[in-house]
PDB file of C-alpha atoms in Angstrom:
ATOM      1  CA  UNK A   1      62.723  35.747   1.837  1.00 43.00           C
ATOM      2  CA  UNK A   2      66.309  34.407   1.690  1.00 43.00           C
ATOM      3  CA  UNK A   3      65.419  31.638   4.121  1.00 45.00           C
ATOM      4  CA  UNK A   4      62.396  30.725   2.017  1.00 39.00           C
ATOM      5  CA  UNK A   5      64.569  30.485  -1.095  1.00 39.00           C
ATOM      6  CA  UNK A   6      67.053  28.278   0.761  1.00 41.00           C
ATOM      7  CA  UNK A   7      64.346  25.828   1.816  1.00 38.00           C
ATOM      8  CA  UNK A   8      62.928  25.610  -1.683  1.00 39.00           C
ATOM      9  CA  UNK A   9      66.367  25.056  -3.215  1.00 38.00           C
ATOM     10  CA  UNK A  10      67.082  22.183  -0.850  1.00 38.00           C
ATOM     11  CA  UNK A  11      63.789  20.617  -1.821  1.00 39.00           C
ATOM     12  CA  UNK A  12      64.067  20.861  -5.584  1.00 39.00           C
ATOM     13  CA  UNK A  13      67.634  21.477  -6.723  1.00 39.00           C
ATOM     14  CA  UNK A  14      70.870  19.480  -6.755  1.00 40.00           C
ATOM     15  CA  UNK A  15      73.797  21.721  -5.870  1.00 36.00           C
ATOM     16  CA  UNK A  16      77.041  20.910  -7.627  1.00 37.00           C
ATOM     17  CA  UNK A  17      80.447  22.508  -7.076  1.00 39.00           C
ATOM     18  CA  UNK A  18      82.823  22.862 -10.025  1.00 39.00           C
ATOM     19  CA  UNK A  19      81.246  20.095 -12.121  1.00 40.00           C
ATOM     20  CA  UNK A  20      77.993  18.412 -12.989  1.00 41.00           C
ATOM     21  CA  UNK A  21      77.059  15.489 -10.770  1.00 48.00           C
ATOM     22  CA  UNK A  22      75.433  12.363 -12.180  1.00 53.00           C
ATOM     23  CA  UNK A  23      71.818  11.995 -11.141  1.00 58.00           C
ATOM     24  CA  UNK A  24      71.675   8.605  -9.467  1.00 64.00           C
ATOM     25  CA  UNK A  25      68.638   7.059  -7.823  1.00 60.00           C
ATOM     26  CA  UNK A  26      69.143   4.067  -5.554  1.00 64.00           C
ATOM     27  CA  UNK A  27      66.164   1.822  -4.885  1.00 58.00           C
ATOM     28  CA  UNK A  28      66.523   0.052  -1.559  1.00 57.00           C
ATOM     29  CA  UNK A  29      63.150  -1.656  -1.368  1.00 56.00           C
ATOM     30  CA  UNK A  30      60.609  -3.060  -3.815  1.00 53.00           C
ATOM     31  CA  UNK A  31      57.042  -4.188  -3.417  1.00 60.00           C
ATOM     32  CA  UNK A  32      56.114  -7.353  -1.562  1.00 65.00           C
ATOM     33  CA  UNK A  33      55.974 -10.532  -3.643  1.00 83.00           C
ATOM     34  CA  UNK A  34      58.021  -9.199  -6.554  1.00 92.00           C
ATOM     35  CA  UNK A  35      57.537 -11.354  -9.655  1.00 94.00           C
ATOM     36  CA  UNK A  36      60.614 -13.448 -10.534  1.00 94.00           C
ATOM     37  CA  UNK A  37      61.437 -12.824 -14.198  1.00 95.00           C
ATOM     38  CA  UNK A  38      64.413 -13.750 -16.356  1.00 92.00           C
ATOM     39  CA  UNK A  39      65.793 -11.642 -19.200  1.00 92.00           C
ATOM     40  CA  UNK A  40      67.777 -13.761 -21.615  1.00 89.00           C
ATOM     41  CA  UNK A  41      70.419 -11.970 -23.727  1.00 90.00           C
ATOM     42  CA  UNK A  42      69.076 -11.191 -27.184  1.00 91.00           C
ATOM     43  CA  UNK A  43      70.897 -13.320 -29.753  1.00 89.00           C
ATOM     44  CA  UNK A  44      72.601 -11.836 -32.808  1.00 91.00           C
ATOM     45  CA  UNK A  45      74.454  -8.517 -33.141  1.00 90.00           C
ATOM     46  CA  UNK A  46      74.596  -6.500 -29.935  1.00 87.00           C
ATOM     47  CA  UNK A  47      73.266  -2.991 -30.549  1.00 88.00           C
ATOM     48  CA  UNK A  48      74.849  -0.744 -27.939  1.00 83.00           C
ATOM     49  CA  UNK A  49      74.005   2.909 -27.361  1.00 77.00           C
ATOM     50  CA  UNK A  50      76.260   5.795 -26.337  1.00 73.00           C
ATOM     51  CA  UNK A  51      76.059   4.597 -22.721  1.00 75.00           C
ATOM     52  CA  UNK A  52      77.349   1.133 -23.666  1.00 79.00           C
ATOM     53  CA  UNK A  53      74.034  -0.580 -22.893  1.00 86.00           C
ATOM     54  CA  UNK A  54      72.341  -3.026 -25.239  1.00 92.00           C
ATOM     55  CA  UNK A  55      68.644  -3.915 -25.446  1.00 94.00           C
ATOM     56  CA  UNK A  56      68.966  -6.724 -22.906  1.00 93.00           C
ATOM     57  CA  UNK A  57      70.640  -4.411 -20.379  1.00 93.00           C
ATOM     58  CA  UNK A  58      68.037  -1.679 -20.722  1.00 95.00           C
ATOM     59  CA  UNK A  59      65.034  -4.025 -20.506  1.00 96.00           C
ATOM     60  CA  UNK A  60      66.502  -5.739 -17.451  1.00 95.00           C
ATOM     61  CA  UNK A  61      67.233  -2.457 -15.697  1.00 94.00           C
ATOM     62  CA  UNK A  62      63.765  -1.117 -16.451  1.00 96.00           C
ATOM     63  CA  UNK A  63      62.002  -4.134 -14.992  1.00 96.00           C
ATOM     64  CA  UNK A  64      64.281  -4.301 -11.957  1.00 94.00           C
ATOM     65  CA  UNK A  65      63.953  -0.582 -11.175  1.00 93.00           C
ATOM     66  CA  UNK A  66      60.159  -0.761 -11.326  1.00 93.00           C
ATOM     67  CA  UNK A  67      60.204  -2.653  -8.034  1.00 92.00           C
ATOM     68  CA  UNK A  68      57.573  -5.086  -9.351  1.00 95.00           C
ATOM     69  CA  UNK A  69      60.030  -7.728 -10.545  1.00 95.00           C
ATOM     70  CA  UNK A  70      62.880  -9.792  -9.126  1.00 94.00           C
ATOM     71  CA  UNK A  71      65.326 -10.005 -11.992  1.00 92.00           C
ATOM     72  CA  UNK A  72      67.367 -13.000 -13.105  1.00 83.00           C
ATOM     73  CA  UNK A  73      69.578 -12.682 -16.169  1.00 70.00           C
ATOM     74  CA  UNK A  74      70.039 -15.894 -18.111  1.00 68.00           C
ATOM     75  CA  UNK A  75      71.913 -17.142 -21.130  1.00 64.00           C
ATOM     76  CA  UNK A  76      70.525 -20.617 -21.751  1.00 57.00           C
ATOM     77  CA  UNK A  77      66.899 -19.871 -22.631  1.00 61.00           C
ATOM     78  CA  UNK A  78      66.110 -21.042 -26.155  1.00 65.00           C
ATOM     79  CA  UNK A  79      64.494 -18.478 -28.434  1.00 66.00           C
ATOM     80  CA  UNK A  80      62.475 -21.090 -30.327  1.00 70.00           C
ATOM     81  CA  UNK A  81      62.113 -24.030 -27.912  1.00 69.00           C
ATOM     82  CA  UNK A  82      61.952 -22.789 -24.314  1.00 74.00           C
ATOM     83  CA  UNK A  83      62.712 -25.326 -21.611  1.00 83.00           C
ATOM     84  CA  UNK A  84      59.844 -24.508 -19.280  1.00 87.00           C
ATOM     85  CA  UNK A  85      60.576 -27.237 -16.745  1.00 88.00           C
ATOM     86  CA  UNK A  86      64.129 -26.015 -16.207  1.00 85.00           C
ATOM     87  CA  UNK A  87      62.868 -22.524 -15.470  1.00 86.00           C
ATOM     88  CA  UNK A  88      60.050 -23.740 -13.248  1.00 88.00           C
ATOM     89  CA  UNK A  89      62.687 -25.514 -11.183  1.00 87.00           C
ATOM     90  CA  UNK A  90      64.356 -22.125 -10.698  1.00 87.00           C
ATOM     91  CA  UNK A  91      61.000 -20.640  -9.644  1.00 90.00           C
ATOM     92  CA  UNK A  92      61.030 -18.180 -12.542  1.00 91.00           C
ATOM     93  CA  UNK A  93      57.514 -17.141 -13.578  1.00 94.00           C
ATOM     94  CA  UNK A  94      58.252 -15.340 -16.849  1.00 94.00           C
ATOM     95  CA  UNK A  95      61.065 -15.071 -19.372  1.00 93.00           C
ATOM     96  CA  UNK A  96      61.894 -12.342 -21.879  1.00 94.00           C
ATOM     97  CA  UNK A  97      64.071 -13.326 -24.818  1.00 92.00           C
ATOM     98  CA  UNK A  98      64.848 -11.876 -28.214  1.00 92.00           C
ATOM     99  CA  UNK A  99      66.730 -12.014 -31.455  1.00 93.00           C
ATOM    100  CA  UNK A 100      68.554  -9.289 -33.410  1.00 95.00           C
ATOM    101  CA  UNK A 101      69.336  -9.515 -37.137  1.00 95.00           C
ATOM    102  CA  UNK A 102      71.091  -7.086 -39.482  1.00 95.00           C
ATOM    103  CA  UNK A 103      69.005  -6.091 -42.504  1.00 93.00           C
ATOM    104  CA  UNK A 104      69.472  -3.828 -45.514  1.00 88.00           C
ATOM    105  CA  UNK A 105      70.192  -0.125 -45.142  1.00 84.00           C
ATOM    106  CA  UNK A 106      72.103  -0.461 -41.886  1.00 86.00           C
ATOM    107  CA  UNK A 107      68.919  -1.303 -40.016  1.00 94.00           C
ATOM    108  CA  UNK A 108      68.132  -4.113 -37.608  1.00 96.00           C
ATOM    109  CA  UNK A 109      65.246  -6.508 -37.146  1.00 96.00           C
ATOM    110  CA  UNK A 110      64.500  -7.055 -33.451  1.00 97.00           C
ATOM    111  CA  UNK A 111      62.064  -9.777 -32.408  1.00 96.00           C
ATOM    112  CA  UNK A 112      61.215 -10.332 -28.769  1.00 95.00           C
ATOM    113  CA  UNK A 113      59.087 -12.929 -27.011  1.00 95.00           C
ATOM    114  CA  UNK A 114      57.542 -13.079 -23.563  1.00 96.00           C
ATOM    115  CA  UNK A 115      56.811 -16.501 -22.047  1.00 94.00           C
ATOM    116  CA  UNK A 116      54.626 -17.540 -19.128  1.00 94.00           C
ATOM    117  CA  UNK A 117      56.741 -20.296 -17.586  1.00 92.00           C
ATOM    118  CA  UNK A 118      54.158 -21.863 -15.251  1.00 91.00           C
ATOM    119  CA  UNK A 119      51.440 -22.087 -17.896  1.00 92.00           C
ATOM    120  CA  UNK A 120      53.959 -23.068 -20.572  1.00 91.00           C
ATOM    121  CA  UNK A 121      52.791 -20.581 -23.158  1.00 92.00           C
ATOM    122  CA  UNK A 122      53.912 -17.565 -25.134  1.00 93.00           C
ATOM    123  CA  UNK A 123      52.238 -14.371 -23.986  1.00 95.00           C
ATOM    124  CA  UNK A 124      53.553 -11.998 -26.628  1.00 96.00           C
ATOM    125  CA  UNK A 125      55.739 -11.825 -29.720  1.00 96.00           C
ATOM    126  CA  UNK A 126      56.513  -8.925 -32.048  1.00 96.00           C
ATOM    127  CA  UNK A 127      59.119  -7.881 -34.589  1.00 97.00           C
ATOM    128  CA  UNK A 128      60.453  -4.327 -34.902  1.00 97.00           C
ATOM    129  CA  UNK A 129      62.688  -2.755 -37.557  1.00 96.00           C
ATOM    130  CA  UNK A 130      64.908   0.012 -36.232  1.00 95.00           C
ATOM    131  CA  UNK A 131      68.050   2.042 -36.737  1.00 94.00           C
ATOM    132  CA  UNK A 132      70.892   1.641 -34.259  1.00 92.00           C
ATOM    133  CA  UNK A 133      70.147   4.956 -32.551  1.00 92.00           C
ATOM    134  CA  UNK A 134      66.590   3.776 -31.818  1.00 94.00           C
ATOM    135  CA  UNK A 135      67.710   0.781 -29.747  1.00 94.00           C
ATOM    136  CA  UNK A 136      67.225   2.354 -26.307  1.00 94.00           C
ATOM    137  CA  UNK A 137      63.813   3.744 -27.259  1.00 95.00           C
ATOM    138  CA  UNK A 138      62.760   0.295 -28.457  1.00 96.00           C
ATOM    139  CA  UNK A 139      64.083  -1.327 -25.274  1.00 96.00           C
ATOM    140  CA  UNK A 140      61.900   0.983 -23.163  1.00 97.00           C
ATOM    141  CA  UNK A 141      58.921   0.115 -25.384  1.00 97.00           C
ATOM    142  CA  UNK A 142      59.571  -3.608 -24.892  1.00 98.00           C
ATOM    143  CA  UNK A 143      59.726  -3.038 -21.136  1.00 98.00           C
ATOM    144  CA  UNK A 144      56.345  -1.283 -21.285  1.00 98.00           C
ATOM    145  CA  UNK A 145      54.839  -4.239 -23.140  1.00 98.00           C
ATOM    146  CA  UNK A 146      56.246  -6.787 -20.680  1.00 98.00           C
ATOM    147  CA  UNK A 147      55.096  -4.735 -17.697  1.00 97.00           C
ATOM    148  CA  UNK A 148      51.537  -4.431 -19.012  1.00 97.00           C
ATOM    149  CA  UNK A 149      51.277  -8.052 -20.122  1.00 97.00           C
ATOM    150  CA  UNK A 150      52.233  -9.320 -16.669  1.00 96.00           C
ATOM    151  CA  UNK A 151      50.799  -6.717 -14.275  1.00 95.00           C
ATOM    152  CA  UNK A 152      47.868  -5.388 -16.283  1.00 96.00           C
ATOM    153  CA  UNK A 153      49.076  -1.811 -15.733  1.00 96.00           C
ATOM    154  CA  UNK A 154      50.648   0.470 -18.331  1.00 95.00           C
ATOM    155  CA  UNK A 155      54.407   0.831 -18.139  1.00 95.00           C
ATOM    156  CA  UNK A 156      56.082   4.238 -17.869  1.00 94.00           C
ATOM    157  CA  UNK A 157      59.534   3.355 -19.195  1.00 97.00           C
ATOM    158  CA  UNK A 158      59.028   5.288 -22.453  1.00 96.00           C
ATOM    159  CA  UNK A 159      58.147   8.485 -20.616  1.00 94.00           C
ATOM    160  CA  UNK A 160      60.408  11.432 -19.751  1.00 94.00           C
ATOM    161  CA  UNK A 161      61.455  13.107 -16.493  1.00 96.00           C
ATOM    162  CA  UNK A 162      62.183  16.796 -15.879  1.00 96.00           C
ATOM    163  CA  UNK A 163      64.451  18.269 -13.204  1.00 96.00           C
ATOM    164  CA  UNK A 164      66.652  21.260 -12.398  1.00 96.00           C
ATOM    165  CA  UNK A 165      70.431  20.917 -12.365  1.00 95.00           C
ATOM    166  CA  UNK A 166      72.638  23.573 -10.743  1.00 95.00           C
ATOM    167  CA  UNK A 167      76.289  24.240 -11.581  1.00 92.00           C
ATOM    168  CA  UNK A 168      78.345  26.397  -9.237  1.00 89.00           C
ATOM    169  CA  UNK A 169      81.866  27.477 -10.119  1.00 86.00           C
ATOM    170  CA  UNK A 170      84.325  29.580  -8.164  1.00 78.00           C
ATOM    171  CA  UNK A 171      84.271  30.616  -4.541  1.00 76.00           C
ATOM    172  CA  UNK A 172      82.497  33.314  -2.529  1.00 70.00           C
ATOM    173  CA  UNK A 173      82.346  36.672  -4.343  1.00 65.00           C
ATOM    174  CA  UNK A 174      83.554  35.180  -7.631  1.00 71.00           C
ATOM    175  CA  UNK A 175      81.140  32.267  -7.605  1.00 78.00           C
ATOM    176  CA  UNK A 176      78.987  31.898 -10.714  1.00 88.00           C
ATOM    177  CA  UNK A 177      75.846  29.815 -10.791  1.00 92.00           C
ATOM    178  CA  UNK A 178      73.990  28.329 -13.732  1.00 94.00           C
ATOM    179  CA  UNK A 179      70.591  26.670 -13.585  1.00 96.00           C
ATOM    180  CA  UNK A 180      69.542  24.128 -16.192  1.00 96.00           C
ATOM    181  CA  UNK A 181      66.079  22.794 -16.819  1.00 97.00           C
ATOM    182  CA  UNK A 182      66.786  19.257 -18.018  1.00 96.00           C
ATOM    183  CA  UNK A 183      64.681  16.519 -19.534  1.00 96.00           C
ATOM    184  CA  UNK A 184      65.743  12.877 -19.812  1.00 96.00           C
ATOM    185  CA  UNK A 185      64.455   9.353 -20.321  1.00 95.00           C
ATOM    186  CA  UNK A 186      62.687   7.804 -17.352  1.00 94.00           C
ATOM    187  CA  UNK A 187      65.944   6.076 -16.353  1.00 93.00           C
ATOM    188  CA  UNK A 188      67.988   9.310 -16.513  1.00 92.00           C
ATOM    189  CA  UNK A 189      69.669   8.606 -19.852  1.00 92.00           C
ATOM    190  CA  UNK A 190      69.707  10.960 -22.877  1.00 91.00           C
ATOM    191  CA  UNK A 191      69.576  14.065 -20.708  1.00 93.00           C
ATOM    192  CA  UNK A 192      69.669  17.475 -22.375  1.00 93.00           C
ATOM    193  CA  UNK A 193      69.006  21.043 -21.290  1.00 95.00           C
ATOM    194  CA  UNK A 194      65.783  22.728 -22.326  1.00 95.00           C
ATOM    195  CA  UNK A 195      66.747  26.036 -20.730  1.00 95.00           C
ATOM    196  CA  UNK A 196      69.910  27.508 -19.160  1.00 95.00           C
ATOM    197  CA  UNK A 197      69.664  30.558 -16.916  1.00 95.00           C
ATOM    198  CA  UNK A 198      71.690  32.553 -14.395  1.00 93.00           C
ATOM    199  CA  UNK A 199      68.474  32.927 -12.376  1.00 95.00           C
ATOM    200  CA  UNK A 200      66.977  30.166 -10.206  1.00 95.00           C
ATOM    201  CA  UNK A 201      64.627  27.669 -11.866  1.00 96.00           C
ATOM    202  CA  UNK A 202      62.355  25.283 -10.007  1.00 95.00           C
ATOM    203  CA  UNK A 203      59.186  23.141  -9.884  1.00 96.00           C
ATOM    204  CA  UNK A 204      59.011  21.747 -13.444  1.00 96.00           C
ATOM    205  CA  UNK A 205      55.641  20.146 -14.236  1.00 96.00           C
ATOM    206  CA  UNK A 206      54.536  18.337 -17.411  1.00 96.00           C
ATOM    207  CA  UNK A 207      51.451  19.203 -19.433  1.00 95.00           C
ATOM    208  CA  UNK A 208      48.969  16.300 -19.794  1.00 93.00           C
ATOM    209  CA  UNK A 209      50.030  15.688 -23.406  1.00 93.00           C
ATOM    210  CA  UNK A 210      53.742  15.688 -22.518  1.00 92.00           C
ATOM    211  CA  UNK A 211      54.515  18.409 -25.078  1.00 95.00           C
ATOM    212  CA  UNK A 212      55.091  21.316 -22.690  1.00 96.00           C
ATOM    213  CA  UNK A 213      56.653  22.082 -19.321  1.00 96.00           C
ATOM    214  CA  UNK A 214      55.618  24.679 -16.780  1.00 97.00           C
ATOM    215  CA  UNK A 215      58.181  25.926 -14.271  1.00 97.00           C
ATOM    216  CA  UNK A 216      59.087  28.804 -11.994  1.00 97.00           C
ATOM    217  CA  UNK A 217      61.834  31.232 -12.987  1.00 96.00           C
ATOM    218  CA  UNK A 218      63.235  34.097 -10.905  1.00 95.00           C
ATOM    219  CA  UNK A 219      64.324  36.165 -13.901  1.00 91.00           C
ATOM    220  CA  UNK A 220      64.502  39.827 -12.942  1.00 86.00           C
ATOM    221  CA  UNK A 221      64.628  38.743  -9.268  1.00 89.00           C
ATOM    222  CA  UNK A 222      60.898  38.061  -9.258  1.00 91.00           C
ATOM    223  CA  UNK A 223      59.085  34.717  -9.386  1.00 95.00           C
ATOM    224  CA  UNK A 224      57.088  34.004 -12.522  1.00 96.00           C
ATOM    225  CA  UNK A 225      55.507  30.886 -13.996  1.00 97.00           C
ATOM    226  CA  UNK A 226      56.432  30.024 -17.571  1.00 97.00           C
ATOM    227  CA  UNK A 227      55.142  27.434 -20.031  1.00 97.00           C
ATOM    228  CA  UNK A 228      57.655  26.146 -22.581  1.00 97.00           C
ATOM    229  CA  UNK A 229      57.135  24.014 -25.676  1.00 96.00           C
ATOM    230  CA  UNK A 230      59.484  21.002 -25.681  1.00 95.00           C
ATOM    231  CA  UNK A 231      59.870  20.715 -29.457  1.00 94.00           C
ATOM    232  CA  UNK A 232      60.268  24.379 -30.401  1.00 94.00           C
ATOM    233  CA  UNK A 233      61.706  25.862 -27.197  1.00 92.00           C
ATOM    234  CA  UNK A 234      59.201  28.728 -27.368  1.00 95.00           C
ATOM    235  CA  UNK A 235      57.835  29.890 -24.043  1.00 95.00           C
ATOM    236  CA  UNK A 236      55.357  32.330 -22.558  1.00 96.00           C
ATOM    237  CA  UNK A 237      54.634  33.837 -19.154  1.00 95.00           C
ATOM    238  CA  UNK A 238      51.621  32.285 -17.460  1.00 94.00           C
ATOM    239  CA  UNK A 239      51.684  34.336 -14.256  1.00 94.00           C
ATOM    240  CA  UNK A 240      53.842  37.198 -13.004  1.00 93.00           C
ATOM    241  CA  UNK A 241      51.343  38.797 -10.642  1.00 91.00           C
ATOM    242  CA  UNK A 242      52.260  40.292  -7.254  1.00 89.00           C
ATOM    243  CA  UNK A 243      52.425  37.673  -4.534  1.00 85.00           C
ATOM    244  CA  UNK A 244      53.521  34.044  -4.788  1.00 88.00           C
ATOM    245  CA  UNK A 245      53.884  32.511  -8.245  1.00 93.00           C
ATOM    246  CA  UNK A 246      54.894  28.939  -7.560  1.00 92.00           C
ATOM    247  CA  UNK A 247      54.228  25.198  -7.780  1.00 91.00           C
ATOM    248  CA  UNK A 248      52.627  25.045 -11.235  1.00 93.00           C
ATOM    249  CA  UNK A 249      50.687  21.860 -11.967  1.00 87.00           C
TER     250      UNK A 249
END
C-alpha cells in the first residue's frame, strides 16, 4: 500500500520542502502553422493587477500560451486608423489593440478592437466598464473573444484550474506535511486554497457547471471521495465504501 501511495503522489502532487514552490508550466512546442498575431499596447492609463501585469500583458500571454498563435507585441498600431499594409509586410494576420479611459467612480472604460490584416477589416469591437480589480478577468474574456473570432473554437482563458499543493517542513521524525486543494485562473494567477488538510488530497475533478470539485481525501487513513461547493466551502462524502475510492470524474 505504501508503494501505491508513493506512485500516486508522484503523479498528482508537487512536493515542496520548507516553502511553497511557484507552479510554472513551460510550453516548448505549439501547433503547426501558428497564426501570427500582434497585440498592441492599450493606450491610456495602465491598469495593473497585484502581479504587475496589465491588460496587454495578460492578453498576449494567453494567446501565446494557447499554442495557436505566434505573438508579436507592437507599439505603432493606430487604434482608429490601422496601417494594414505595414502589418501585411510583417506577415501579421491579425492585430489586437485597445484603449483605456478613466471614468467616474474610480472605474475604467476599456475598448478593444480585433482587426483582420489581410482582408483589411475590423472583426470585432466592444467597450467594457470595469473596476481596477476586474482588469485581469476582463483580459481573459478579451482573449476568449479573440480566440473564438479567429479559430472558431471557444477560448478557455476565463476558466479555472484545480490542483494539490504540498508543503513539507522539518526533517525526518519532526517533519510536518500540509496538503492544500488549490484553485486558480487558467494561467495560474489568483490562486487560493479551498481546503487545507494534514491528510493526503488528490485527483481533483470539476463538476460540469464548474461550481463544485470532487477529490480524494485520506482523512482517518482511509480513502474517500468528497464533493465540495466552491462558493460556500460545504462538502459531503460521496463514497467511503470498502475497496478503492479514487479517480472521481
